[in-house]
Amino acid sequence: MAFRPKLWLTLGAALTLTAACSEQGQPGGESGGEGGGEGGAAAQGENEGGGGGESGAGEAGAAAGYAGVSADSLMALRIAHLKGFFLVAQRSQAVEGDLQAAALAGQGLAEVYEPAASAFSSTGLDAAVLRRAAETGSAADLSAAVAALDAAQTAAGGNAGEVVAALADISAGIYREVGVDGAVDPVEYQHALGAAMAAQATARAGGLPAQTVTDTEGLVAMWRGVTAPENVADLTPVGQVQAQASRIRLATAG
């Protein structure tokens, strides 16, 4: 599977812009003090900054998923979003091997961790554990990274329902760009799956109602495997994925 850095560098640039907007908008405030990242502007209500002006693109769709997330849940969302890359890397490692798994983990660091590194540093998360997994892609190193992210997400607190809803939106936003112009984008396919897996893991760990957990399981099931199919016709239709994400958001509202 070809690794295309341009796909994940796009969001990195958008997130850097978002961080700058957040810091300017709230000099000493809550999310601005966390160092920006995807959710910085969204937490301040500056939704246009979160999308980086590219709301139609898959990775910009990921940034847009942070819109409206409360300051109390922002750090938990960042951690869960990052964890999604490592969760899908674990699944990929078992099928596609260490190299592809390492690439997925590295994309998570580039897209989610690095643009908000100062915010992550305040959580006590050991970045060396994450980077080791991104270097080796081994099952053991990925497991250690996921365990570290689990602990950090628990410590961050936040509203599990809010985080799950945002992750479902992120997943659906990225998925919109998986099948375009008659071709399947295998990178976006796995990024969208990772966000869905993170939503499922958060729903389970957060003690959400059984139906909500089932709904997140249904979202993950829309990816028929960790490797993208070759033909657009073999993808679950975008509308079905979006409808399932909307169902999750509705279930977690309030």
mmCIF file of N, CA and C in Angstrom, residues 67-168:
data_model
loop_
_atom_site.group_PDB
_atom_site.id
_atom_site.type_symbol
_atom_site.label_atom_id
_atom_site.label_comp_id
_atom_site.label_asym_id
_atom_site.label_seq_id
_atom_site.Cartn_x
_atom_site.Cartn_y
_atom_site.Cartn_z
ATOM 1 N N ALA A 67 -15.340 21.018 16.341
ATOM 2 C CA ALA A 67 -16.175 22.202 16.514
ATOM 3 C C ALA A 67 -17.204 21.990 17.620
ATOM 4 N N GLY A 68 -17.262 22.940 18.537
ATOM 5 C CA GLY A 68 -18.261 22.890 19.596
ATOM 6 C C GLY A 68 -17.908 22.006 20.772
ATOM 7 N N VAL A 69 -16.760 21.357 20.751
ATOM 8 C CA VAL A 69 -16.373 20.499 21.876
ATOM 9 C C VAL A 69 -15.981 21.384 23.065
ATOM 10 N N SER A 70 -16.493 21.058 24.224
ATOM 11 C CA SER A 70 -16.224 21.883 25.402
ATOM 12 C C SER A 70 -14.768 21.777 25.825
ATOM 13 N N ALA A 71 -14.302 22.803 26.506
ATOM 14 C CA ALA A 71 -12.918 22.817 26.983
ATOM 15 C C ALA A 71 -12.641 21.635 27.903
ATOM 16 N N ASP A 72 -13.636 21.219 28.676
ATOM 17 C CA ASP A 72 -13.444 20.119 29.619
ATOM 18 C C ASP A 72 -13.207 18.785 28.914
ATOM 19 N N SER A 73 -13.684 18.653 27.691
ATOM 20 C CA SER A 73 -13.562 17.387 26.962
ATOM 21 C C SER A 73 -12.527 17.430 25.845
ATOM 22 N N LEU A 74 -11.954 18.594 25.606
ATOM 23 C CA LEU A 74 -11.049 18.750 24.472
ATOM 24 C C LEU A 74 -9.819 17.853 24.571
ATOM 25 N N MET A 75 -9.194 17.802 25.743
ATOM 26 C CA MET A 75 -7.976 16.998 25.864
ATOM 27 C C MET A 75 -8.293 15.516 25.712
ATOM 28 N N ALA A 76 -9.405 15.076 26.269
ATOM 29 C CA ALA A 76 -9.798 13.672 26.126
ATOM 30 C C ALA A 76 -10.049 13.337 24.663
ATOM 31 N N LEU A 77 -10.632 14.281 23.916
ATOM 32 C CA LEU A 77 -10.871 14.052 22.494
ATOM 33 C C LEU A 77 -9.562 13.956 21.731
ATOM 34 N N ARG A 78 -8.645 14.852 22.013
ATOM 35 C CA ARG A 78 -7.341 14.787 21.342
ATOM 36 C C ARG A 78 -6.683 13.426 21.569
ATOM 37 N N ILE A 79 -6.692 12.991 22.817
ATOM 38 C CA ILE A 79 -6.048 11.720 23.139
ATOM 39 C C ILE A 79 -6.754 10.567 22.441
ATOM 40 N N ALA A 80 -8.084 10.574 22.468
ATOM 41 C CA ALA A 80 -8.845 9.498 21.831
ATOM 42 C C ALA A 80 -8.637 9.493 20.320
ATOM 43 N N HIS A 81 -8.608 10.671 19.713
ATOM 44 C CA HIS A 81 -8.369 10.766 18.268
ATOM 45 C C HIS A 81 -6.996 10.179 17.925
ATOM 46 N N LEU A 82 -5.988 10.550 18.698
ATOM 47 C CA LEU A 82 -4.655 9.991 18.501
ATOM 48 C C LEU A 82 -4.661 8.482 18.695
ATOM 49 N N LYS A 83 -5.373 8.033 19.714
ATOM 50 C CA LYS A 83 -5.426 6.592 19.987
ATOM 51 C C LYS A 83 -6.023 5.826 18.817
ATOM 52 N N GLY A 84 -6.938 6.450 18.101
ATOM 53 C CA GLY A 84 -7.538 5.778 16.957
ATOM 54 C C GLY A 84 -6.513 5.331 15.927
ATOM 55 N N PHE A 85 -5.484 6.142 15.728
ATOM 56 C CA PHE A 85 -4.435 5.762 14.781
ATOM 57 C C PHE A 85 -3.692 4.514 15.260
ATOM 58 N N PHE A 86 -3.485 4.411 16.556
ATOM 59 C CA PHE A 86 -2.766 3.258 17.097
ATOM 60 C C PHE A 86 -3.667 2.022 17.139
ATOM 61 N N LEU A 87 -4.962 2.235 17.355
ATOM 62 C CA LEU A 87 -5.895 1.099 17.322
ATOM 63 C C LEU A 87 -5.978 0.490 15.925
ATOM 64 N N VAL A 88 -6.083 1.348 14.910
ATOM 65 C CA VAL A 88 -6.152 0.810 13.551
ATOM 66 C C VAL A 88 -4.786 0.256 13.143
ATOM 67 N N ALA A 89 -3.718 0.819 13.692
ATOM 68 C CA ALA A 89 -2.388 0.269 13.423
ATOM 69 C C ALA A 89 -2.272 -1.148 13.977
ATOM 70 N N GLN A 90 -2.845 -1.385 15.156
ATOM 71 C CA GLN A 90 -2.842 -2.737 15.711
ATOM 72 C C GLN A 90 -3.556 -3.711 14.783
ATOM 73 N N ARG A 91 -4.709 -3.299 14.285
ATOM 74 C CA ARG A 91 -5.455 -4.174 13.389
ATOM 75 C C ARG A 91 -4.693 -4.377 12.079
ATOM 76 N N SER A 92 -4.067 -3.310 11.601
ATOM 77 C CA SER A 92 -3.296 -3.395 10.365
ATOM 78 C C SER A 92 -2.082 -4.308 10.535
ATOM 79 N N GLN A 93 -1.449 -4.229 11.682
ATOM 80 C CA GLN A 93 -0.226 -5.016 11.903
ATOM 81 C C GLN A 93 -0.491 -6.504 11.749
ATOM 82 N N ALA A 94 -1.647 -6.936 12.198
ATOM 83 C CA ALA A 94 -1.985 -8.357 12.129
ATOM 84 C C ALA A 94 -2.244 -8.812 10.700
ATOM 85 N N VAL A 95 -2.558 -7.873 9.818
ATOM 86 C CA VAL A 95 -2.925 -8.224 8.433
ATOM 87 C C VAL A 95 -1.865 -7.783 7.435
ATOM 88 N N GLU A 96 -1.357 -6.577 7.618
ATOM 89 C CA GLU A 96 -0.464 -5.967 6.631
ATOM 90 C C GLU A 96 0.991 -5.905 7.079
ATOM 91 N N GLY A 97 1.261 -6.204 8.354
ATOM 92 C CA GLY A 97 2.629 -6.231 8.830
ATOM 93 C C GLY A 97 3.074 -4.960 9.543
ATOM 94 N N ASP A 98 4.296 -5.025 10.051
ATOM 95 C CA ASP A 98 4.841 -3.950 10.880
ATOM 96 C C ASP A 98 4.996 -2.632 10.130
ATOM 97 N N LEU A 99 5.412 -2.682 8.873
ATOM 98 C CA LEU A 99 5.715 -1.457 8.135
ATOM 99 C C LEU A 99 4.479 -0.575 7.987
ATOM 100 N N GLN A 100 3.374 -1.146 7.568
ATOM 101 C CA GLN A 100 2.154 -0.367 7.421
ATOM 102 C C GLN A 100 1.638 0.101 8.773
ATOM 103 N N ALA A 101 1.760 -0.734 9.788
ATOM 104 C CA ALA A 101 1.326 -0.338 11.127
ATOM 105 C C ALA A 101 2.146 0.848 11.625
ATOM 106 N N ALA A 102 3.439 0.812 11.388
ATOM 107 C CA ALA A 102 4.298 1.919 11.802
ATOM 108 C C ALA A 102 3.911 3.204 11.082
ATOM 109 N N ALA A 103 3.571 3.092 9.788
ATOM 110 C CA ALA A 103 3.161 4.280 9.033
ATOM 111 C C ALA A 103 1.901 4.901 9.621
ATOM 112 N N LEU A 104 0.943 4.069 9.980
ATOM 113 C CA LEU A 104 -0.297 4.578 10.570
ATOM 114 C C LEU A 104 -0.036 5.284 11.893
ATOM 115 N N ALA A 105 0.780 4.675 12.738
ATOM 116 C CA ALA A 105 1.112 5.301 14.018
ATOM 117 C C ALA A 105 1.829 6.626 13.788
ATOM 118 N N GLY A 106 2.742 6.651 12.817
ATOM 119 C CA GLY A 106 3.460 7.882 12.511
ATOM 120 C C GLY A 106 2.552 8.977 12.002
ATOM 121 N N GLN A 107 1.538 8.600 11.226
ATOM 122 C CA GLN A 107 0.575 9.585 10.742
ATOM 123 C C GLN A 107 -0.203 10.191 11.912
ATOM 124 N N GLY A 108 -0.521 9.384 12.907
ATOM 125 C CA GLY A 108 -1.206 9.907 14.083
ATOM 126 C C GLY A 108 -0.365 10.930 14.822
ATOM 127 N N LEU A 109 0.921 10.637 14.952
ATOM 128 C CA LEU A 109 1.809 11.596 15.610
ATOM 129 C C LEU A 109 1.869 12.902 14.818
ATOM 130 N N ALA A 110 1.961 12.793 13.484
ATOM 131 C CA ALA A 110 2.076 13.988 12.649
ATOM 132 C C ALA A 110 0.794 14.803 12.632
ATOM 133 N N GLU A 111 -0.346 14.134 12.606
ATOM 134 C CA GLU A 111 -1.626 14.828 12.464
ATOM 135 C C GLU A 111 -2.183 15.356 13.774
ATOM 136 N N VAL A 112 -2.038 14.591 14.828
ATOM 137 C CA VAL A 112 -2.739 14.923 16.073
ATOM 138 C C VAL A 112 -1.785 15.336 17.190
ATOM 139 N N TYR A 113 -0.687 14.610 17.343
ATOM 140 C CA TYR A 113 0.206 14.884 18.470
ATOM 141 C C TYR A 113 1.073 16.120 18.238
ATOM 142 N N GLU A 114 1.819 16.146 17.156
ATOM 143 C CA GLU A 114 2.807 17.206 16.963
ATOM 144 C C GLU A 114 2.210 18.608 16.932
ATOM 145 N N PRO A 115 1.055 18.841 16.269
ATOM 146 C CA PRO A 115 0.509 20.195 16.253
ATOM 147 C C PRO A 115 0.049 20.679 17.629
ATOM 148 N N ALA A 116 -0.130 19.769 18.579
ATOM 149 C CA ALA A 116 -0.574 20.147 19.924
ATOM 150 C C ALA A 116 0.325 19.514 20.971
ATOM 151 N N ALA A 117 1.622 19.426 20.668
ATOM 152 C CA ALA A 117 2.559 18.720 21.553
ATOM 153 C C ALA A 117 2.584 19.311 22.959
ATOM 154 N N SER A 118 2.482 20.635 23.065
ATOM 155 C CA SER A 118 2.533 21.248 24.393
ATOM 156 C C SER A 118 1.319 20.865 25.225
ATOM 157 N N ALA A 119 0.174 20.711 24.569
ATOM 158 C CA ALA A 119 -1.024 20.283 25.286
ATOM 159 C C ALA A 119 -0.869 18.851 25.769
ATOM 160 N N PHE A 120 -0.347 17.990 24.914
ATOM 161 C CA PHE A 120 -0.156 16.593 25.310
ATOM 162 C C PHE A 120 0.867 16.459 26.429
ATOM 163 N N SER A 121 1.869 17.314 26.436
ATOM 164 C CA SER A 121 2.912 17.201 27.457
ATOM 165 C C SER A 121 2.348 17.420 28.852
ATOM 166 N N SER A 122 1.265 18.184 28.949
ATOM 167 C CA SER A 122 0.673 18.460 30.257
ATOM 168 C C SER A 122 -0.064 17.253 30.826
ATOM 169 N N THR A 123 -0.294 16.237 29.998
ATOM 170 C CA THR A 123 -1.023 15.051 30.463
ATOM 171 C C THR A 123 -0.110 14.001 31.079
ATOM 172 N N GLY A 124 1.201 14.165 30.912
ATOM 173 C CA GLY A 124 2.131 13.161 31.405
ATOM 174 C C GLY A 124 2.291 11.993 30.453
ATOM 175 N N LEU A 125 1.706 12.087 29.267
ATOM 176 C CA LEU A 125 1.814 11.026 28.273
ATOM 177 C C LEU A 125 3.261 10.904 27.813
ATOM 178 N N ASP A 126 3.787 9.686 27.817
ATOM 179 C CA ASP A 126 5.175 9.441 27.426
ATOM 180 C C ASP A 126 5.266 9.360 25.904
ATOM 181 N N ALA A 127 5.737 10.423 25.287
ATOM 182 C CA ALA A 127 5.820 10.457 23.830
ATOM 183 C C ALA A 127 6.802 9.428 23.295
ATOM 184 N N ALA A 128 7.793 9.062 24.102
ATOM 185 C CA ALA A 128 8.777 8.086 23.639
ATOM 186 C C ALA A 128 8.125 6.736 23.347
ATOM 187 N N VAL A 129 7.111 6.383 24.131
ATOM 188 C CA VAL A 129 6.391 5.121 23.908
ATOM 189 C C VAL A 129 5.657 5.169 22.575
ATOM 190 N N LEU A 130 5.065 6.312 22.273
ATOM 191 C CA LEU A 130 4.345 6.466 21.013
ATOM 192 C C LEU A 130 5.309 6.432 19.826
ATOM 193 N N ARG A 131 6.419 7.129 19.965
ATOM 194 C CA ARG A 131 7.377 7.189 18.862
ATOM 195 C C ARG A 131 8.022 5.832 18.599
ATOM 196 N N ARG A 132 8.234 5.071 19.653
ATOM 197 C CA ARG A 132 8.798 3.732 19.456
ATOM 198 C C ARG A 132 7.846 2.868 18.637
ATOM 199 N N ALA A 133 6.557 2.961 18.931
ATOM 200 C CA ALA A 133 5.577 2.196 18.161
ATOM 201 C C ALA A 133 5.540 2.662 16.709
ATOM 202 N N ALA A 134 5.714 3.972 16.506
ATOM 203 C CA ALA A 134 5.711 4.503 15.151
ATOM 204 C C ALA A 134 6.967 4.120 14.383
ATOM 205 N N GLU A 135 8.020 3.777 15.089
ATOM 206 C CA GLU A 135 9.258 3.344 14.438
ATOM 207 C C GLU A 135 9.233 1.862 14.091
ATOM 208 N N THR A 136 8.693 1.062 14.991
ATOM 209 C CA THR A 136 8.775 -0.391 14.796
ATOM 210 C C THR A 136 7.505 -1.005 14.232
ATOM 211 N N GLY A 137 6.365 -0.487 14.632
ATOM 212 C CA GLY A 137 5.097 -1.079 14.215
ATOM 213 C C GLY A 137 4.877 -2.471 14.780
ATOM 214 N N SER A 138 5.628 -2.843 15.791
ATOM 215 C CA SER A 138 5.505 -4.186 16.353
ATOM 216 C C SER A 138 4.273 -4.286 17.243
ATOM 217 N N ALA A 139 3.758 -5.498 17.384
ATOM 218 C CA ALA A 139 2.565 -5.706 18.198
ATOM 219 C C ALA A 139 2.804 -5.272 19.642
ATOM 220 N N ALA A 140 3.963 -5.593 20.186
ATOM 221 C CA ALA A 140 4.254 -5.251 21.576
ATOM 222 C C ALA A 140 4.325 -3.742 21.776
ATOM 223 N N ASP A 141 4.997 -3.044 20.866
ATOM 224 C CA ASP A 141 5.139 -1.594 21.009
ATOM 225 C C ASP A 141 3.805 -0.878 20.797
ATOM 226 N N LEU A 142 2.990 -1.376 19.891
ATOM 227 C CA LEU A 142 1.667 -0.786 19.690
ATOM 228 C C LEU A 142 0.788 -0.988 20.920
ATOM 229 N N SER A 143 0.876 -2.155 21.529
ATOM 230 C CA SER A 143 0.093 -2.416 22.745
ATOM 231 C C SER A 143 0.511 -1.474 23.866
ATOM 232 N N ALA A 144 1.809 -1.239 23.988
ATOM 233 C CA ALA A 144 2.300 -0.331 25.028
ATOM 234 C C ALA A 144 1.802 1.087 24.766
ATOM 235 N N ALA A 145 1.784 1.486 23.510
ATOM 236 C CA ALA A 145 1.309 2.831 23.167
ATOM 237 C C ALA A 145 -0.171 2.982 23.477
ATOM 238 N N VAL A 146 -0.973 1.990 23.120
ATOM 239 C CA VAL A 146 -2.411 2.053 23.389
ATOM 240 C C VAL A 146 -2.671 2.088 24.888
ATOM 241 N N ALA A 147 -1.911 1.321 25.660
ATOM 242 C CA ALA A 147 -2.082 1.324 27.120
ATOM 243 C C ALA A 147 -1.769 2.707 27.688
ATOM 244 N N ALA A 148 -0.718 3.340 27.173
ATOM 245 C CA ALA A 148 -0.363 4.680 27.652
ATOM 246 C C ALA A 148 -1.447 5.688 27.292
ATOM 247 N N LEU A 149 -2.010 5.556 26.112
ATOM 248 C CA LEU A 149 -3.080 6.462 25.689
ATOM 249 C C LEU A 149 -4.358 6.213 26.483
ATOM 250 N N ASP A 150 -4.644 4.964 26.790
ATOM 251 C CA ASP A 150 -5.807 4.640 27.632
ATOM 252 C C ASP A 150 -5.695 5.347 28.972
ATOM 253 N N ALA A 151 -4.515 5.241 29.588
ATOM 254 C CA ALA A 151 -4.305 5.862 30.905
ATOM 255 C C ALA A 151 -4.427 7.375 30.817
ATOM 256 N N ALA A 152 -3.870 7.954 29.771
ATOM 257 C CA ALA A 152 -3.936 9.411 29.614
ATOM 258 C C ALA A 152 -5.370 9.877 29.381
ATOM 259 N N GLN A 153 -6.121 9.116 28.601
ATOM 260 C CA GLN A 153 -7.514 9.501 28.346
ATOM 261 C C GLN A 153 -8.343 9.422 29.628
ATOM 262 N N THR A 154 -8.104 8.407 30.422
ATOM 263 C CA THR A 154 -8.813 8.288 31.706
ATOM 264 C C THR A 154 -8.488 9.467 32.609
ATOM 265 N N ALA A 155 -7.213 9.846 32.649
ATOM 266 C CA ALA A 155 -6.787 10.953 33.501
ATOM 267 C C ALA A 155 -7.344 12.280 33.011
ATOM 268 N N ALA A 156 -7.542 12.398 31.697
ATOM 269 C CA ALA A 156 -8.040 13.658 31.139
ATOM 270 C C ALA A 156 -9.493 13.907 31.490
ATOM 271 N N GLY A 157 -10.243 12.841 31.760
ATOM 272 C CA GLY A 157 -11.649 13.002 32.127
ATOM 273 C C GLY A 157 -12.487 13.422 30.934
ATOM 274 N N GLY A 158 -13.307 14.447 31.133
ATOM 275 C CA GLY A 158 -14.181 14.906 30.055
ATOM 276 C C GLY A 158 -15.480 14.125 30.008
ATOM 277 N N ASN A 159 -16.320 14.521 29.090
ATOM 278 C CA ASN A 159 -17.623 13.892 28.905
ATOM 279 C C ASN A 159 -17.505 12.833 27.813
ATOM 280 N N ALA A 160 -17.656 11.567 28.198
ATOM 281 C CA ALA A 160 -17.463 10.467 27.246
ATOM 282 C C ALA A 160 -18.422 10.563 26.075
ATOM 283 N N GLY A 161 -19.656 10.946 26.330
ATOM 284 C CA GLY A 161 -20.625 11.070 25.254
ATOM 285 C C GLY A 161 -20.229 12.129 24.247
ATOM 286 N N GLU A 162 -19.721 13.244 24.739
ATOM 287 C CA GLU A 162 -19.288 14.320 23.856
ATOM 288 C C GLU A 162 -18.102 13.865 23.001
ATOM 289 N N VAL A 163 -17.176 13.144 23.613
ATOM 290 C CA VAL A 163 -16.004 12.651 22.895
ATOM 291 C C VAL A 163 -16.416 11.634 21.830
ATOM 292 N N VAL A 164 -17.311 10.732 22.185
ATOM 293 C CA VAL A 164 -17.773 9.716 21.232
ATOM 294 C C VAL A 164 -18.459 10.370 20.040
ATOM 295 N N ALA A 165 -19.315 11.335 20.296
ATOM 296 C CA ALA A 165 -20.018 12.028 19.205
ATOM 297 C C ALA A 165 -19.029 12.713 18.277
ATOM 298 N N ALA A 166 -18.030 13.378 18.848
ATOM 299 C CA ALA A 166 -17.032 14.075 18.038
ATOM 300 C C ALA A 166 -16.222 13.087 17.201
ATOM 301 N N LEU A 167 -15.863 11.959 17.783
ATOM 302 C CA LEU A 167 -15.100 10.944 17.047
ATOM 303 C C LEU A 167 -15.921 10.369 15.894
ATOM 304 N N ALA A 168 -17.208 10.163 16.130
ATOM 305 C CA ALA A 168 -18.077 9.678 15.056
ATOM 306 C C ALA A 168 -18.137 10.694 13.919
#
